[in-house]
CSV table of C-alpha atoms and ligand atoms in Angstrom, one decimal:
chain,number,residue,atom,x,y,z
A,1,UNK,CA,36.5,4.2,5.8
A,2,UNK,CA,37.7,0.4,7.2
A,3,UNK,CA,36.9,-0.7,10.8
A,4,UNK,CA,39.7,-1.0,11.2
A,5,UNK,CA,41.1,3.2,10.5
A,6,UNK,CA,38.2,3.3,13.2
A,7,UNK,CA,39.4,5.9,15.8
A,8,UNK,CA,37.3,6.7,18.0
A,9,UNK,CA,39.3,8.8,20.3
A,10,UNK,CA,37.7,12.7,21.8
A,11,UNK,CA,39.9,15.3,22.9
A,12,UNK,CA,39.9,15.8,25.6
A,13,UNK,CA,40.5,20.1,27.3
A,14,UNK,CA,42.8,18.6,30.7
A,15,UNK,CA,42.4,16.8,33.3
A,16,UNK,CA,39.6,16.4,35.5
A,17,UNK,CA,39.9,17.9,39.5
A,18,UNK,CA,37.0,18.8,39.9
A,19,UNK,CA,34.3,17.2,42.3
A,20,UNK,CA,31.4,16.8,40.7
A,21,UNK,CA,27.9,18.6,42.4
A,22,UNK,CA,26.3,16.1,41.4
A,23,UNK,CA,25.3,13.1,44.1
A,24,UNK,CA,23.1,9.6,43.9
A,25,UNK,CA,24.0,9.5,40.3
A,26,UNK,CA,25.6,6.3,39.5
A,27,UNK,CA,29.2,7.9,37.6
A,28,UNK,CA,30.4,6.6,34.7
A,29,UNK,CA,33.5,5.3,34.6
A,30,UNK,CA,35.7,6.8,31.5
A,31,UNK,CA,36.6,3.4,30.6
A,32,UNK,CA,33.1,2.4,30.3
A,33,UNK,CA,32.5,1.3,26.1
A,34,UNK,CA,29.9,0.3,24.2
A,35,UNK,CA,31.0,-1.9,20.5
A,36,UNK,CA,31.1,-0.4,17.2
A,37,UNK,CA,29.4,-4.2,15.7
A,38,UNK,CA,26.7,-5.4,17.3
A,39,UNK,CA,27.0,-8.7,16.1
A,40,UNK,CA,29.3,-11.8,16.7
A,41,UNK,CA,30.4,-11.5,13.2
A,42,UNK,CA,31.2,-8.9,12.8
A,43,UNK,CA,33.1,-8.8,16.1
A,44,UNK,CA,35.1,-11.8,14.9
A,45,UNK,CA,38.1,-10.7,13.4
A,46,UNK,CA,38.8,-8.9,16.5
A,47,UNK,CA,37.6,-12.1,18.4
A,48,UNK,CA,40.2,-14.0,17.0
A,49,UNK,CA,43.6,-11.9,18.0
A,50,UNK,CA,42.0,-11.1,21.1
A,51,UNK,CA,42.7,-7.5,20.8
A,52,UNK,CA,39.5,-4.5,21.3
A,53,UNK,CA,37.1,-4.4,18.9
A,54,UNK,CA,36.5,-0.7,17.5
A,55,UNK,CA,33.7,1.3,20.5
A,56,UNK,CA,33.1,4.2,21.3
A,57,UNK,CA,33.4,5.7,24.2
A,58,UNK,CA,29.7,5.9,26.9
A,59,UNK,CA,27.6,8.7,27.6
A,60,UNK,CA,27.1,10.3,31.2
A,61,UNK,CA,28.1,11.7,33.8
A,62,UNK,CA,31.6,12.0,35.7
A,63,UNK,CA,32.7,12.1,38.3
A,64,UNK,CA,34.9,14.4,38.9
A,65,UNK,CA,34.5,17.2,36.1
A,66,UNK,CA,36.8,20.3,34.5
A,67,UNK,CA,35.2,22.8,34.6
A,68,UNK,CA,34.4,24.6,38.0
A,69,UNK,CA,30.6,25.5,37.8
A,70,UNK,CA,30.4,28.5,39.1
A,71,UNK,CA,31.9,31.3,37.0
A,72,UNK,CA,31.8,29.2,33.9
A,73,UNK,CA,29.6,30.4,31.0
A,74,UNK,CA,28.3,28.4,28.2
A,75,UNK,CA,26.8,28.9,25.1
A,76,UNK,CA,23.7,27.5,23.3
A,77,UNK,CA,23.6,27.5,19.4
A,78,UNK,CA,21.0,26.2,17.0
A,79,UNK,CA,21.1,26.0,12.8
A,80,UNK,CA,19.9,24.8,9.5
A,81,UNK,CA,16.3,23.5,9.4
A,82,UNK,CA,14.1,22.9,11.6
A,83,UNK,CA,13.6,19.6,13.2
A,84,UNK,CA,11.0,18.0,16.2
A,85,UNK,CA,12.7,18.8,19.5
A,86,UNK,CA,15.5,21.5,19.3
A,87,UNK,CA,13.2,23.8,22.1
A,88,UNK,CA,13.4,20.1,24.2
A,89,UNK,CA,17.1,20.0,23.8
A,90,UNK,CA,17.2,23.7,24.3
A,91,UNK,CA,15.4,23.1,27.7
A,92,UNK,CA,17.6,19.7,28.4
A,93,UNK,CA,20.5,21.7,28.8
A,94,UNK,CA,20.3,25.1,30.2
A,95,UNK,CA,17.9,22.5,33.1
A,96,UNK,CA,20.9,20.1,33.2
A,97,UNK,CA,23.3,23.1,33.3
A,98,UNK,CA,21.4,24.7,36.3
A,99,UNK,CA,19.9,21.8,38.8
A,100,UNK,CA,22.6,19.0,37.1
A,101,UNK,CA,26.2,20.9,38.3
A,102,UNK,CA,25.3,25.2,39.2
A,103,UNK,CA,26.1,26.6,36.3
A,104,UNK,CA,24.0,30.2,35.6
A,105,UNK,CA,25.1,31.5,33.2
A,106,UNK,CA,23.4,30.5,29.8
A,107,UNK,CA,24.0,31.9,26.4
A,108,UNK,CA,21.7,31.3,24.1
A,109,UNK,CA,23.1,32.4,20.1
A,110,UNK,CA,20.3,33.5,17.7
A,111,UNK,CA,19.8,33.2,14.6
A,112,UNK,CA,22.9,30.1,14.2
A,113,UNK,CA,26.4,30.9,13.3
A,114,UNK,CA,25.6,34.8,12.3
A,115,UNK,CA,24.7,34.7,15.8
A,116,UNK,CA,28.5,34.4,17.4
A,117,UNK,CA,29.6,37.0,14.6
A,118,UNK,CA,29.2,40.7,17.2
A,119,UNK,CA,29.0,42.5,13.8
A,120,UNK,CA,26.6,40.9,12.6
A,121,UNK,CA,24.3,42.3,15.9
A,122,UNK,CA,22.1,39.5,16.4
A,123,UNK,CA,21.9,39.9,20.7
A,124,UNK,CA,22.6,37.0,23.0
A,125,UNK,CA,19.4,35.7,25.0
A,126,UNK,CA,20.1,34.8,28.6
A,127,UNK,CA,18.8,31.8,29.5
A,128,UNK,CA,17.6,29.9,32.5
A,129,UNK,CA,14.9,27.9,34.2
A,130,UNK,CA,12.1,29.8,34.4
A,131,UNK,CA,12.9,31.2,30.2
A,132,UNK,CA,12.3,27.8,29.1
A,133,UNK,CA,10.4,26.5,31.0
A,134,UNK,CA,7.9,25.2,27.7
A,135,UNK,CA,9.3,26.1,25.0
A,136,UNK,CA,10.1,22.1,24.9
A,137,UNK,CA,5.9,22.4,24.2
A,138,UNK,CA,6.5,24.7,21.3
A,139,UNK,CA,7.6,23.1,17.3
A,140,UNK,CA,10.9,24.8,15.9
A,141,UNK,CA,13.8,27.0,18.0
A,142,UNK,CA,13.1,30.0,20.9
A,143,UNK,CA,16.7,30.8,19.3
A,144,UNK,CA,16.1,31.4,16.0
A,145,UNK,CA,18.7,29.2,14.0
A,146,UNK,CA,19.9,29.9,9.3
A,147,UNK,CA,21.6,28.4,6.7
A,148,UNK,CA,25.9,28.9,6.2
A,149,UNK,CA,29.4,28.9,7.7
A,150,UNK,CA,30.7,32.7,9.9
A,151,UNK,CA,34.1,32.6,10.6
A,152,UNK,CA,36.0,30.8,12.8
A,153,UNK,CA,38.4,33.2,14.3
A,154,UNK,CA,34.8,36.4,14.6
A,155,UNK,CA,32.6,33.2,16.7
A,156,UNK,CA,35.8,32.0,19.0
A,157,UNK,CA,36.6,35.6,19.6
A,158,UNK,CA,32.5,36.3,20.5
A,159,UNK,CA,33.3,33.1,22.9
A,160,UNK,CA,36.9,34.8,24.5
A,161,UNK,CA,34.8,37.6,25.1
A,162,UNK,CA,31.4,35.9,27.1
A,163,UNK,CA,33.7,33.8,28.6
A,164,UNK,CA,31.9,30.5,26.9
A,165,UNK,CA,34.0,27.7,28.7
A,166,UNK,CA,31.4,25.5,26.8
A,167,UNK,CA,29.6,25.7,23.1
A,168,UNK,CA,26.9,23.6,22.9
A,169,UNK,CA,25.9,22.9,18.6
A,170,UNK,CA,22.3,21.9,17.7
A,171,UNK,CA,23.2,21.2,14.1
A,172,UNK,CA,24.1,18.5,10.5
A,173,UNK,CA,26.7,18.3,9.0
A,174,UNK,CA,27.2,21.8,7.5
A,175,UNK,CA,26.9,22.8,11.5
A,176,UNK,CA,28.7,19.6,12.6
A,177,UNK,CA,31.6,21.1,10.2
A,178,UNK,CA,31.5,24.5,11.1
A,179,UNK,CA,31.7,23.3,15.2
A,180,UNK,CA,34.4,21.7,14.2
A,181,UNK,CA,36.5,24.7,13.3
A,182,UNK,CA,35.6,26.2,15.8
A,183,UNK,CA,37.0,24.3,17.9
A,184,UNK,CA,39.9,24.2,16.2
A,185,UNK,CA,40.5,27.6,16.1
A,186,UNK,CA,39.9,27.5,19.8
A,187,UNK,CA,42.7,25.6,20.5
A,188,UNK,CA,45.0,27.0,18.2
A,189,UNK,CA,44.4,30.5,19.9
A,190,UNK,CA,44.8,28.3,23.4
A,191,UNK,CA,41.1,28.5,24.2
A,192,UNK,CA,40.1,26.3,26.7
A,193,UNK,CA,37.1,26.5,25.2
A,194,UNK,CA,34.5,22.7,24.3
A,195,UNK,CA,32.8,22.6,21.9
A,196,UNK,CA,29.9,19.6,21.6
A,197,UNK,CA,27.7,18.8,19.0
A,198,UNK,CA,24.2,17.4,19.4
A,199,UNK,CA,23.4,16.0,15.8
A,200,UNK,CA,20.1,17.3,14.2
A,201,UNK,CA,19.0,16.1,10.8
A,202,UNK,CA,15.2,15.3,10.3
A,203,UNK,CA,17.4,13.0,7.7
A,204,UNK,CA,18.1,11.2,10.1
A,205,UNK,CA,21.7,10.8,7.7
A,206,UNK,CA,24.7,11.3,10.7
A,207,UNK,CA,27.2,9.0,10.9
A,208,UNK,CA,28.2,7.0,13.6
A,209,UNK,CA,24.6,7.9,15.3
A,210,UNK,CA,21.5,4.9,15.1
A,211,UNK,CA,18.8,8.2,14.8
A,212,UNK,CA,18.6,11.4,15.4
A,213,UNK,CA,16.1,13.7,17.1
A,214,UNK,CA,13.2,14.8,16.1
A,215,UNK,CA,13.0,12.1,13.6
A,216,UNK,CA,10.1,9.8,15.1
A,217,UNK,CA,8.0,12.7,15.1
A,218,UNK,CA,8.5,13.9,11.9
A,219,UNK,CA,7.6,9.8,10.3
A,220,UNK,CA,4.5,10.1,12.3
A,221,UNK,CA,3.3,13.1,10.6
A,222,UNK,CA,4.5,12.1,7.3
A,223,UNK,CA,1.3,9.4,8.5
A,224,UNK,CA,-1.1,12.1,7.6
A,225,UNK,CA,0.3,12.3,4.3
A,226,UNK,CA,0.3,8.7,3.5
A,227,UNK,CA,-2.7,7.4,4.7
A,228,UNK,CA,-4.4,9.9,2.8
A,229,UNK,CA,-3.3,9.1,-0.3
A,230,UNK,CA,-4.1,6.4,0.2
A,231,UNK,CA,-7.8,7.3,1.5
A,232,UNK,CA,-8.6,9.3,-1.6
A,233,UNK,CA,-6.4,6.3,-3.9
A,234,UNK,CA,-8.2,3.3,-3.0
A,235,UNK,CA,-12.1,5.3,-2.8
A,236,UNK,CA,-11.3,5.4,-7.6
A,237,UNK,CA,-11.2,3.7,-9.4
A,238,UNK,CA,-7.6,3.9,-11.7
A,239,UNK,CA,-6.8,6.1,-8.7
A,240,UNK,CA,-2.7,6.6,-7.5
A,241,UNK,CA,-1.7,8.6,-4.6
A,242,UNK,CA,1.7,9.9,-4.8
A,243,UNK,CA,3.5,11.7,-1.8
A,244,UNK,CA,7.2,13.3,-2.0
A,245,UNK,CA,8.4,13.2,1.8
A,246,UNK,CA,12.1,15.3,2.8
A,247,UNK,CA,14.8,13.4,2.8
A,248,UNK,CA,17.8,15.2,0.3
A,249,UNK,CA,20.5,12.1,0.4
A,250,UNK,CA,19.1,10.2,2.1
A,251,UNK,CA,15.3,8.8,1.9
A,252,UNK,CA,14.6,7.2,5.9
A,253,UNK,CA,11.6,9.2,6.5
A,254,UNK,CA,10.4,7.8,2.8
A,255,UNK,CA,12.0,4.1,4.2
A,256,UNK,CA,10.0,4.0,8.1
A,257,UNK,CA,7.0,6.1,6.3
A,258,UNK,CA,6.2,2.2,4.5
A,259,UNK,CA,7.1,0.3,7.4
A,260,UNK,CA,4.4,2.4,9.1
A,261,UNK,CA,0.9,0.4,7.8
A,262,UNK,CA,2.8,-1.3,4.8
A,263,UNK,CA,-0.4,0.8,2.6
A,264,UNK,CA,2.9,1.9,0.2
A,265,UNK,CA,3.2,0.4,-3.0
A,266,UNK,CA,6.6,2.0,-4.4
A,267,UNK,CA,9.2,3.4,-2.1
A,268,UNK,CA,11.7,5.4,-3.9
A,269,UNK,CA,14.8,6.8,-2.2
A,270,UNK,CA,18.6,8.5,-3.3
A,271,UNK,CA,20.4,5.9,-2.7
A,272,UNK,CA,18.5,3.0,-5.0
A,273,UNK,CA,17.6,4.1,-9.1
A,274,UNK,CA,15.1,3.6,-11.0
A,275,UNK,CA,14.5,4.3,-15.0
A,276,UNK,CA,11.1,6.1,-15.0
A,277,UNK,CA,9.9,3.6,-18.3
A,278,UNK,CA,10.6,1.0,-16.1
A,279,UNK,CA,8.5,2.4,-13.1
A,280,UNK,CA,5.6,3.7,-14.7
A,281,UNK,CA,5.5,-0.6,-16.0
A,282,UNK,CA,5.1,-1.4,-12.6
A,283,UNK,CA,2.7,1.3,-12.1
A,284,UNK,CA,0.6,0.4,-14.8
A,285,UNK,CA,0.6,-3.3,-13.7
A,286,UNK,CA,-0.5,-2.5,-10.7
A,287,UNK,CA,-3.0,-0.7,-11.1
A,288,UNK,CA,-3.7,-3.7,-13.4
A,289,UNK,CA,-4.3,-6.1,-10.7
A,290,UNK,CA,-5.5,-3.8,-7.8
A,291,UNK,CA,-6.8,-0.9,-9.5
A,292,UNK,CA,-5.2,1.7,-6.6
A,293,UNK,CA,-1.4,2.7,-6.0
A,294,UNK,CA,0.2,4.3,-3.2
A,295,UNK,CA,4.0,6.2,-4.1
A,296,UNK,CA,5.8,7.6,-1.9
A,297,UNK,CA,9.0,9.3,-3.0
A,298,UNK,CA,12.2,11.3,-1.1
A,299,UNK,CA,13.1,14.6,-2.8
A,300,UNK,CA,16.2,13.6,-4.1
A,301,UNK,CA,14.9,9.8,-5.2
A,302,UNK,CA,15.5,10.0,-9.1
A,303,UNK,CA,17.7,13.1,-10.0
A,304,UNK,CA,19.4,11.5,-12.7
A,305,UNK,CA,15.5,11.9,-14.4
A,306,UNK,CA,15.8,15.5,-14.9
A,307,UNK,CA,17.8,18.6,-15.4
A,308,UNK,CA,20.7,19.4,-13.5
A,309,UNK,CA,20.5,23.0,-11.5
A,310,UNK,CA,24.0,23.9,-10.2
A,311,UNK,CA,22.6,25.8,-8.2
A,312,UNK,CA,23.1,25.6,-4.1
A,313,UNK,CA,21.5,26.6,-0.6
A,314,UNK,CA,23.2,28.9,2.3
A,315,UNK,CA,24.6,25.1,3.8
A,316,UNK,CA,26.5,24.8,-0.1
A,317,UNK,CA,23.8,21.5,-1.1
A,318,UNK,CA,23.6,21.2,-3.7
A,319,UNK,CA,19.5,22.4,-4.5
A,320,UNK,CA,17.2,19.3,-5.9
A,321,UNK,CA,15.2,19.2,-9.1
A,322,UNK,CA,11.5,18.8,-7.9
A,323,UNK,CA,10.7,14.7,-8.3
A,324,UNK,CA,7.8,14.7,-6.5
A,325,UNK,CA,5.9,17.2,-9.4
A,326,UNK,CA,8.3,15.4,-12.3
A,327,UNK,CA,6.5,12.4,-11.0
A,328,UNK,CA,3.4,13.4,-11.7
A,329,UNK,CA,3.6,15.3,-14.6
A,330,UNK,CA,4.5,12.1,-16.3
A,331,UNK,CA,2.8,9.3,-14.2
A,332,UNK,CA,-0.2,11.9,-15.8
A,333,UNK,CA,1.1,11.8,-19.2
A,334,UNK,CA,2.4,8.4,-19.1
A,335,UNK,CA,-1.4,7.6,-18.9
A,336,UNK,CA,-3.2,9.9,-21.1
A,337,UNK,CA,-1.2,8.9,-23.2
A,338,UNK,CA,-2.6,5.0,-23.3
A,339,UNK,CA,-6.1,6.1,-22.8
A,340,UNK,CA,-6.0,5.1,-19.3
A,341,UNK,CA,-8.0,7.6,-16.8
A,342,UNK,CA,-6.5,7.8,-13.1
A,343,UNK,CA,-7.2,9.5,-10.1
A,344,UNK,CA,-4.5,11.3,-9.6
A,345,UNK,CA,-4.2,12.6,-5.6
A,346,UNK,CA,-0.5,14.5,-5.5
A,347,UNK,CA,0.3,15.0,-1.2
A,348,UNK,CA,3.2,17.0,-0.1
A,349,UNK,CA,3.9,18.0,3.0
A,350,UNK,CA,7.0,19.4,3.0
A,351,UNK,CA,7.6,22.0,6.7
A,352,UNK,CA,4.4,20.1,8.2
A,353,UNK,CA,6.2,17.4,9.1
A,354,UNK,CA,9.4,19.3,10.8
A,355,UNK,CA,8.1,22.6,12.3
A,356,UNK,CA,6.1,20.2,14.1
A,357,UNK,CA,6.3,19.8,18.1
A,358,UNK,CA,8.2,16.3,19.7
A,359,UNK,CA,5.9,13.8,20.6
A,360,UNK,CA,7.0,12.0,24.3
A,361,UNK,CA,9.2,9.4,23.1
A,362,UNK,CA,11.2,11.6,20.4
A,363,UNK,CA,11.4,14.7,24.0
A,364,UNK,CA,12.5,12.7,26.9
A,365,UNK,CA,15.4,11.9,23.7
A,366,UNK,CA,16.5,15.3,24.1
A,367,UNK,CA,16.0,15.6,27.2
A,368,UNK,CA,18.5,12.3,27.2
A,369,UNK,CA,20.5,14.1,24.9
A,370,UNK,CA,20.7,17.2,26.4
A,371,UNK,CA,21.8,15.8,29.3
A,372,UNK,CA,24.5,13.6,28.1
A,373,UNK,CA,26.2,16.4,26.2
A,374,UNK,CA,26.4,18.8,28.8
A,375,UNK,CA,27.7,15.5,31.0
A,376,UNK,CA,30.7,16.1,28.5
A,377,UNK,CA,31.2,19.3,28.3
A,378,UNK,CA,31.9,19.8,32.7
A,379,UNK,CA,34.2,16.5,32.3
A,380,UNK,CA,36.8,18.9,29.1
A,381,UNK,CA,35.5,16.8,26.1
A,382,UNK,CA,35.7,18.6,23.3
A,383,UNK,CA,35.3,18.3,19.1
A,384,UNK,CA,32.2,15.9,19.7
A,385,UNK,CA,28.9,15.1,18.8
A,386,UNK,CA,26.6,13.2,21.6
A,387,UNK,CA,25.5,10.2,19.9
A,388,UNK,CA,23.5,7.3,20.0
A,389,UNK,CA,24.4,3.4,19.6
A,390,UNK,CA,23.1,0.3,20.0
A,391,UNK,CA,21.1,2.1,22.0
A,392,UNK,CA,22.8,4.0,24.7
A,393,UNK,CA,24.3,7.9,24.4
A,394,UNK,CA,27.2,7.7,23.2
A,395,UNK,CA,30.5,10.2,22.3
A,396,UNK,CA,31.5,10.8,18.9
A,397,UNK,CA,34.9,12.5,17.6
A,398,UNK,CA,33.3,15.7,14.7
A,399,UNK,CA,35.4,14.4,12.5
A,400,UNK,CA,33.6,11.0,11.9
A,401,UNK,CA,30.4,12.6,12.0
A,402,UNK,CA,30.7,15.2,9.9
A,403,UNK,CA,32.9,11.5,7.2
A,404,UNK,CA,30.8,10.6,5.3
A,405,UNK,CA,26.1,10.8,5.6
A,406,UNK,CA,24.6,8.1,6.7
A,407,UNK,CA,22.3,6.9,3.4
A,408,UNK,CA,20.2,3.2,2.9
A,409,UNK,CA,22.7,1.2,2.4
A,410,UNK,CA,20.3,-1.7,-1.0
A,411,UNK,CA,21.1,-4.4,0.2
A,412,UNK,CA,20.9,-3.7,3.8
A,413,UNK,CA,17.8,-5.2,6.3
A,414,UNK,CA,15.9,-2.0,6.0
A,415,UNK,CA,15.7,-1.5,2.3
A,416,UNK,CA,15.4,-5.2,2.2
A,417,UNK,CA,12.0,-5.0,4.6
A,418,UNK,CA,10.3,-2.3,2.6
A,419,UNK,CA,11.1,-4.3,-1.0
A,420,UNK,CA,8.7,-6.6,1.4
A,421,UNK,CA,6.3,-4.4,2.3
A,422,UNK,CA,5.9,-2.3,-1.3
A,423,UNK,CA,5.8,-5.2,-3.3
A,424,UNK,CA,7.6,-3.7,-5.7
A,425,UNK,CA,10.9,-5.2,-7.5
A,426,UNK,CA,14.1,-4.8,-6.1
A,427,UNK,CA,15.9,-3.9,-9.5
A,428,UNK,CA,14.0,-0.6,-11.5
A,429,UNK,CA,15.5,0.0,-13.5
B,501,LIG,O1,18.3,18.8,6.0
B,501,LIG,C1,17.3,18.4,6.3
B,501,LIG,C2,15.6,18.5,5.5
B,501,LIG,O2,14.9,18.6,6.1
B,501,LIG,C3,15.7,17.9,3.6
B,501,LIG,O3,15.5,16.9,3.5
B,501,LIG,C4,15.6,19.2,3.0
B,501,LIG,O4,16.0,19.2,1.8
B,501,LIG,C5,15.9,20.5,3.6
B,501,LIG,O5,16.4,20.4,4.9
B,501,LIG,C6,14.3,21.3,2.8
B,501,LIG,O6,14.8,22.7,3.6
B,501,LIG,P1,15.2,24.1,4.1
B,501,LIG,O7,14.3,24.6,2.5
B,501,LIG,O8,14.9,24.5,5.1
B,501,LIG,O9,16.4,24.3,2.8
């Protein structure tokens, strides 16, 4: 999609006529915008034409809102894999609805979109400030989660019967597509239901969103694995520490783990293909020159090197081959054949990096995300996600957020810094 075609228009349920019950705050005007491009040279085409450059709506409380707080009921659902901070966002939404707007009815739908389908039988929780008071101290999600879509007609029927005016959906790509379908189904039936997505992905791969919650905590946890790998590698002759980290299609966790302490010598991500021969020959050179090596591989890296599988998970994602085990065996085999003794330690921290509670910085981020989501819903915005762009909270149409996955640009600044940090060749093909 070219920048010229970007349409950041946010759908609205109708005119905002109700004065906000909030006082003593800085209200955000509807015309406040956050620039999509942050660099002057990228803005040039618009500046030359004296046209408005692409920009996103700024998030924040509005002076006039769409919904009358009571008798409004709201719902929250968490879908997909776990992510640090899910409970922080749930808590923030409940506290903001209660304390900032006086909304007293908040349903917590259980086990993802399943909880919105009555015939499956999960009874929704009633969430109150008391029931969510300390859930931020826990990893996981108090609502439970699941993968996979449900029929939008069934889900909207539930929302209609419970008189839910705003649904907050926390999830990644598949969840946000589901949220889009719910919003469209509500419009089709003439219902005034706002659907607000909150991007949740440990892989940090949602487009038009600079950073997703929990990512920072996951990188912090991953550092324990890279630290151990480096310590083990340094302590042995021809020591190799190999770490596999999450990152199905986007290698951000792996890339940032490398930048944490510059002790990693090879970073393998899905975005940058490599051949086994070249990688192994570079690894040999590294051992010859320095006596040890640390490798970080994102789970989606090097998939073309392994036998393809047609299997998919409930979200429709292709199930990847295990690059960690593949590399472990290939490295051992390679050096054995050459009569070189190595000491390889393989570490797969897997779910441990995403099941922990959020760190304080992520918690603060989650609190602000939840507040922004509530302000957006109360103002009748719909079919959108709360984003974070150029260090500001924004509104992004769901259609844009799901239009493509955000990936590391192999020609961009992040990957260039990773290469500078590892010292690996830019091209290992
Ligand atoms: O989508 C986020 C993610 O953490 C991926 O990196 C990983 O492939 C996937 O979830 C694994 O989750 P699950 O085992 O729950 O499907």
